[in-house]
Each structure stands twice: as structure tokens, then as C-alpha cells.
Backbone as a chain_set.jsonl record, in Angstrom:
{"seq": "VNVVASLSHDTACAVAACPAESDRWAYISSGTWSLMGLELSEPIVTDACRELNFTNEIGYGGSIRLLKNIIGLWLVQECRRAWAAGGNEYSYADL", "coords": {"N": [[-54.478, -7.31, -150.378], [-52.306, -5.579, -148.81], [-48.717, -4.703, -149.207], [-45.772, -4.22, -147.885], [-42.709, -2.956, -148.279], [-39.833, -3.009, -146.577], [-36.8, -1.89, -145.339], [-33.448, -3.293, -146.469], [-32.599, -4.994, -143.949], [-32.93, -5.622, -140.696], [-31.377, -4.099, -139.077], [-30.482, -2.067, -141.174], [-32.874, -0.363, -140.844], [-32.908, 0.629, -138.174], [-30.242, 1.978, -138.398], [-31.37, 3.901, -140.123], [-33.032, 5.164, -138.58], [-31.499, 6.536, -136.859], [-30.23, 9.618, -135.154], [-28.397, 11.286, -136.647], [-26.32, 14.295, -137.765], [-24.67, 14.567, -139.585], [-21.956, 13.528, -141.95], [-20.031, 12.309, -140.699], [-19.915, 9.83, -138.977], [-20.495, 6.738, -137.397], [-21.828, 3.818, -136.675], [-22.672, 1.056, -134.357], [-24.624, -2.016, -134.113], [-25.887, -4.48, -132.026], [-26.846, -7.464, -131.716], [-27.724, -10.685, -132.281], [-25.472, -10.753, -133.851], [-23.216, -8.506, -133.984], [-22.715, -5.389, -135.639], [-20.784, -3.327, -137.478], [-20.412, -0.438, -138.702], [-20.772, 1.963, -141.433], [-22.538, 4.682, -143.364], [-22.929, 5.748, -146.492], [-22.818, 7.309, -149.622], [-22.227, 5.641, -151.562], [-21.241, 2.498, -153.027], [-18.524, 0.855, -151.666], [-16.065, -0.822, -153.646], [-13.476, -2.803, -153.046], [-10.453, -4.586, -153.593], [-9.421, -4.585, -151.083], [-11.813, -3.96, -149.342], [-13.081, -6.53, -149.752], [-11.19, -8.388, -148.873], [-11.1, -7.934, -146.091], [-13.317, -8.481, -144.976], [-15.873, -6.582, -145.299], [-19.077, -5.522, -146.183], [-21.477, -4.612, -148.642], [-24.438, -3.24, -147.993], [-27.509, -2.073, -149.113], [-29.115, 0.573, -147.953], [-31.694, 3.399, -145.958], [-33.295, 5.519, -148.459], [-31.529, 5.355, -150.735], [-28.993, 4.822, -150.023], [-26.059, 3.518, -149.017], [-24.962, 0.715, -146.696], [-21.731, 0.51, -145.607], [-20.547, -2.312, -143.498], [-19.437, -4.148, -141.267], [-19.444, -7.549, -140.029], [-19.4, -8.67, -136.768], [-18.386, -10.973, -133.971], [-20.609, -11.171, -131.636], [-20.594, -9.591, -128.807], [-17.775, -9.197, -128.961], [-16.357, -6.658, -129.328], [-16.509, -5.923, -126.319], [-15.089, -7.547, -125.164], [-12.585, -7.832, -126.144], [-12.258, -5.208, -125.114], [-12.108, -5.683, -122.358], [-9.879, -7.019, -122.415], [-7.825, -5.337, -123.061], [-7.948, -3.438, -121.156], [-7.411, -5.05, -118.791], [-4.814, -5.782, -119.352], [-3.508, -3.295, -118.779], [-3.66, -3.121, -116.334], [-5.913, -3.109, -115.168], [-8.646, -4.768, -113.892], [-11.877, -5.643, -114.755], [-15.037, -6.918, -114.274], [-17.962, -8.5, -115.857], [-20.227, -7.803, -114.459], [-19.33, -5.308, -113.32], [-19.083, -3.368, -115.462]], "CA": [[-53.509, -7.5, -149.304], [-51.206, -4.722, -148.794], [-47.348, -5.553, -149.174], [-44.947, -3.001, -147.572], [-41.284, -3.179, -148.488], [-39.0, -2.192, -145.411], [-35.318, -1.427, -145.756], [-32.805, -4.576, -146.549], [-32.393, -5.415, -142.884], [-33.728, -4.427, -139.541], [-30.179, -3.178, -138.785], [-30.835, -0.773, -141.959], [-33.961, 0.456, -140.197], [-32.179, 1.104, -137.028], [-29.448, 2.75, -138.939], [-32.24, 4.834, -140.823], [-33.507, 5.997, -137.091], [-30.375, 7.311, -135.889], [-30.705, 11.149, -135.448], [-26.922, 11.869, -136.799], [-26.691, 15.455, -138.209], [-23.521, 14.972, -140.214], [-21.695, 12.643, -142.408], [-18.92, 11.72, -139.71], [-20.509, 8.967, -137.592], [-20.7, 5.372, -137.643], [-22.71, 2.995, -136.088], [-22.508, -0.422, -133.825], [-25.639, -2.472, -133.915], [-25.471, -5.19, -131.676], [-27.829, -8.114, -131.393], [-27.296, -12.074, -132.674], [-24.404, -10.396, -134.193], [-22.578, -7.116, -133.71], [-22.449, -4.898, -137.234], [-20.02, -2.164, -137.567], [-20.045, 0.302, -140.18], [-21.004, 3.675, -142.09], [-23.483, 5.095, -144.169], [-22.273, 6.088, -147.485], [-23.618, 7.417, -150.738], [-22.11, 4.802, -153.048], [-20.558, 1.239, -152.517], [-16.907, 0.614, -151.828], [-15.773, -2.197, -154.065], [-12.33, -2.787, -153.726], [-9.877, -5.929, -153.192], [-9.22, -4.348, -149.581], [-12.922, -4.239, -148.641], [-13.511, -7.98, -149.895], [-9.953, -9.129, -147.923], [-11.318, -7.328, -144.673], [-14.884, -8.968, -145.243], [-16.657, -5.792, -145.372], [-20.105, -5.827, -147.095], [-22.266, -3.046, -149.073], [-25.877, -3.556, -148.407], [-28.718, -1.09, -149.409], [-29.908, 1.607, -146.938], [-32.334, 4.196, -146.382], [-33.031, 6.434, -149.333], [-30.445, 4.631, -151.945], [-27.712, 4.705, -149.138], [-25.507, 2.158, -148.848], [-24.419, 0.508, -145.45], [-20.864, -0.336, -145.292], [-20.281, -2.847, -142.603], [-18.586, -5.604, -141.131], [-20.223, -8.725, -139.054], [-18.541, -8.897, -135.558], [-18.689, -11.799, -133.343], [-21.275, -10.586, -130.461], [-19.882, -9.292, -127.639], [-16.218, -9.06, -129.298], [-15.814, -5.406, -128.611], [-16.313, -5.857, -124.702], [-14.07, -8.849, -124.471], [-11.058, -6.801, -126.298], [-11.716, -4.096, -124.144], [-11.581, -6.077, -120.81], [-8.649, -7.642, -122.142], [-6.856, -4.219, -123.04], [-7.954, -2.887, -119.546], [-6.7, -5.683, -117.606], [-3.291, -5.627, -119.48], [-2.991, -2.154, -118.506], [-3.692, -3.395, -115.171], [-7.456, -2.577, -114.695], [-9.634, -5.914, -114.262], [-13.55, -5.483, -114.621], [-16.015, -8.251, -114.492], [-19.458, -7.816, -116.59], [-20.806, -7.069, -113.303], [-18.801, -4.247, -113.066], [-19.148, -3.025, -116.523]], "C": [[-52.262, -6.389, -149.688], [-49.593, -5.096, -148.754], [-46.754, -3.986, -148.849], [-43.59, -3.383, -147.334], [-40.332, -2.458, -147.243], [-37.696, -1.958, -146.099], [-34.632, -2.88, -146.155], [-32.79, -5.584, -145.203], [-32.884, -5.052, -141.726], [-32.406, -3.764, -139.029], [-30.158, -1.683, -139.707], [-31.847, 0.021, -141.277], [-33.533, 1.281, -139.037], [-31.233, 2.141, -137.298], [-30.346, 4.138, -139.318], [-32.779, 5.791, -139.066], [-32.699, 6.722, -136.26], [-29.967, 8.919, -136.495], [-29.165, 11.677, -136.013], [-27.336, 13.363, -137.877], [-25.754, 15.508, -139.121], [-23.258, 13.61, -141.137], [-20.549, 11.861, -141.625], [-19.605, 11.135, -138.587], [-20.583, 7.674, -138.084], [-21.392, 4.784, -136.514], [-22.291, 1.54, -135.337], [-23.907, -0.917, -133.661], [-25.343, -3.703, -133.212], [-26.737, -6.185, -131.176], [-27.317, -9.886, -131.576], [-25.999, -11.703, -132.928], [-24.27, -8.781, -133.994], [-22.115, -6.854, -135.24], [-21.914, -3.33, -136.866], [-20.342, -1.532, -138.635], [-20.548, 1.729, -140.563], [-22.154, 3.718, -143.201], [-23.034, 5.716, -144.968], [-23.441, 6.128, -148.441], [-23.366, 6.528, -152.036], [-21.426, 3.777, -152.317], [-18.834, 1.284, -152.659], [-16.426, -0.786, -152.291], [-14.469, -2.214, -154.111], [-11.602, -4.065, -153.081], [-9.772, -5.863, -151.563], [-10.414, -4.792, -148.947], [-13.08, -5.932, -148.553], [-12.491, -8.762, -148.734], [-10.463, -9.025, -146.56], [-12.876, -7.842, -144.362], [-15.713, -8.108, -144.785], [-17.708, -6.023, -146.316], [-20.579, -4.472, -147.286], [-23.366, -3.799, -148.855], [-26.61, -2.14, -148.201], [-29.211, -0.629, -148.272], [-30.797, 2.279, -147.317], [-32.165, 5.044, -147.657], [-31.679, 6.277, -150.532], [-29.263, 4.882, -151.241], [-27.251, 3.568, -149.156], [-24.635, 1.942, -147.528], [-23.119, -0.295, -145.778], [-20.429, -0.903, -143.997], [-19.433, -3.946, -142.867], [-19.179, -5.969, -139.841], [-18.889, -8.787, -138.296], [-18.937, -10.114, -134.615], [-19.432, -10.764, -132.189], [-20.611, -10.426, -129.471], [-18.415, -9.005, -127.612], [-15.891, -8.275, -128.565], [-15.666, -5.306, -127.192], [-15.094, -6.78, -124.544], [-12.545, -8.237, -124.899], [-10.808, -5.546, -125.533], [-11.358, -4.238, -122.532], [-10.272, -6.491, -121.287], [-7.538, -6.784, -122.423], [-6.736, -3.532, -121.577], [-7.167, -3.983, -118.696], [-5.326, -5.798, -118.183], [-2.746, -4.427, -119.181], [-3.172, -2.322, -116.855], [-5.024, -3.084, -114.173], [-8.428, -3.888, -114.994], [-11.208, -5.484, -113.896], [-14.376, -6.287, -115.215], [-17.174, -7.416, -115.424], [-20.2, -7.324, -115.851], [-20.477, -5.702, -113.218], [-19.176, -3.196, -114.227], [-20.669, -2.543, -116.873]], "O": [[-51.503, -6.436, -150.657], [-49.389, -6.061, -148.018], [-47.118, -2.924, -149.354], [-43.269, -4.044, -146.346], [-40.283, -1.229, -147.198], [-37.595, -1.852, -147.321], [-35.482, -3.77, -146.14], [-32.943, -6.798, -145.342], [-33.372, -3.922, -141.744], [-32.595, -2.678, -138.481], [-29.927, -0.561, -139.255], [-31.577, 1.215, -141.153], [-33.781, 2.484, -138.958], [-31.259, 3.159, -136.607], [-30.053, 5.249, -138.875], [-32.73, 6.997, -138.823], [-33.001, 7.36, -135.251], [-29.604, 9.315, -137.603], [-28.908, 12.791, -135.557], [-28.353, 13.467, -138.563], [-25.787, 16.581, -139.723], [-24.097, 12.71, -141.151], [-20.225, 10.749, -142.042], [-19.854, 11.689, -137.516], [-20.746, 7.537, -139.297], [-21.461, 5.381, -135.44], [-21.436, 0.909, -135.958], [-24.557, -0.148, -132.953], [-24.378, -4.253, -133.745], [-27.541, -5.763, -130.345], [-26.408, -10.224, -130.816], [-25.178, -12.303, -132.234], [-25.226, -8.014, -133.877], [-21.448, -7.617, -135.938], [-22.47, -2.458, -136.199], [-20.582, -2.216, -139.63], [-20.643, 2.558, -139.658], [-22.534, 2.708, -143.792], [-22.448, 6.661, -144.441], [-24.507, 5.514, -148.398], [-23.949, 6.566, -153.119], [-21.027, 3.977, -151.17], [-18.152, 1.683, -153.603], [-16.375, -1.752, -151.529], [-13.985, -1.701, -155.12], [-12.121, -4.574, -152.087], [-9.983, -6.844, -150.849], [-10.393, -5.736, -148.157], [-13.182, -6.525, -147.48], [-12.915, -9.557, -147.895], [-10.291, -9.996, -145.822], [-13.455, -7.41, -143.365], [-16.44, -8.5, -143.873], [-17.413, -6.696, -147.303], [-20.351, -3.483, -146.59], [-23.453, -4.915, -149.368], [-26.345, -1.305, -147.336], [-29.776, -1.428, -147.525], [-31.132, 2.267, -148.502], [-31.015, 5.322, -147.997], [-31.061, 7.232, -151.002], [-28.338, 5.221, -151.979], [-27.97, 2.58, -149.305], [-23.751, 2.742, -147.223], [-23.177, -1.469, -146.143], [-19.902, -0.085, -143.243], [-18.938, -4.482, -143.859], [-19.407, -5.24, -138.876], [-17.751, -8.896, -138.75], [-20.164, -10.174, -134.536], [-18.899, -9.696, -131.889], [-19.859, -11.365, -129.212], [-17.822, -8.653, -126.592], [-15.337, -8.474, -127.484], [-14.73, -4.629, -126.768], [-14.215, -6.559, -123.71], [-11.574, -8.193, -124.143], [-9.745, -4.966, -125.312], [-10.744, -3.503, -121.758], [-9.388, -6.296, -120.453], [-6.397, -7.17, -122.173], [-5.699, -3.185, -121.012], [-6.281, -3.603, -117.93], [-4.499, -5.945, -117.282], [-1.522, -4.335, -119.27], [-2.683, -1.413, -116.184], [-5.116, -2.901, -112.959], [-8.92, -4.069, -116.108], [-11.55, -5.048, -112.797], [-14.498, -6.416, -116.433], [-17.273, -6.208, -115.643], [-20.94, -6.422, -116.244], [-21.395, -4.902, -113.035], [-19.599, -2.111, -113.828], [-20.941, -2.13, -118.0]]}, "num_chains": 1, "name": "protein.A"}
């Protein structure tokens, strides 16, 4: 039986497939959770990262994905709240 090891998570596979051409980009992957992060060459292990609930996960080619788990659709809800505060109400159907 041949065994093929993939990356550490399906999000790592999705990030590896991004056609980024520089190191100045971030990703948002939405599924059961939304994950927002950066692909880096080394982990960031600081008290601030830990206190803000960022994680370091293994990515493609030895890269590190610094990411934060976000409740699904939280970003959309926050955008709707900010737009409504500015007088612009948008339903999910509108979006």
C-alpha cells in the first residue's frame, strides 16, 4: 500500500495552491471555520501571538502558516454591522 502524506491541513493545501507572486499577501479560508493568516519562513512564537490566539502550522515546502481561527461568517457580520452604522443596510441576499 502506498501512503501519500499531504500537508498538515486542508487549508495548508489551499494556501499552497494560491498563485501568490510575492510575500505581501494574506489568505482567508472559509469552511467550518474561517481562517485568516500569512505564509512565513519561520514561526512567530511570542507572548503577543499566544495572547491573541494565533497559531503556527506547517505549510508547503517547510513554510509556516501563522493563522487565526475566526468564527465562520464573522467577517461578513462585522462588515454588515459597520455598514449599518454608516447608514447602509445590506441583507445577506443583497451581498
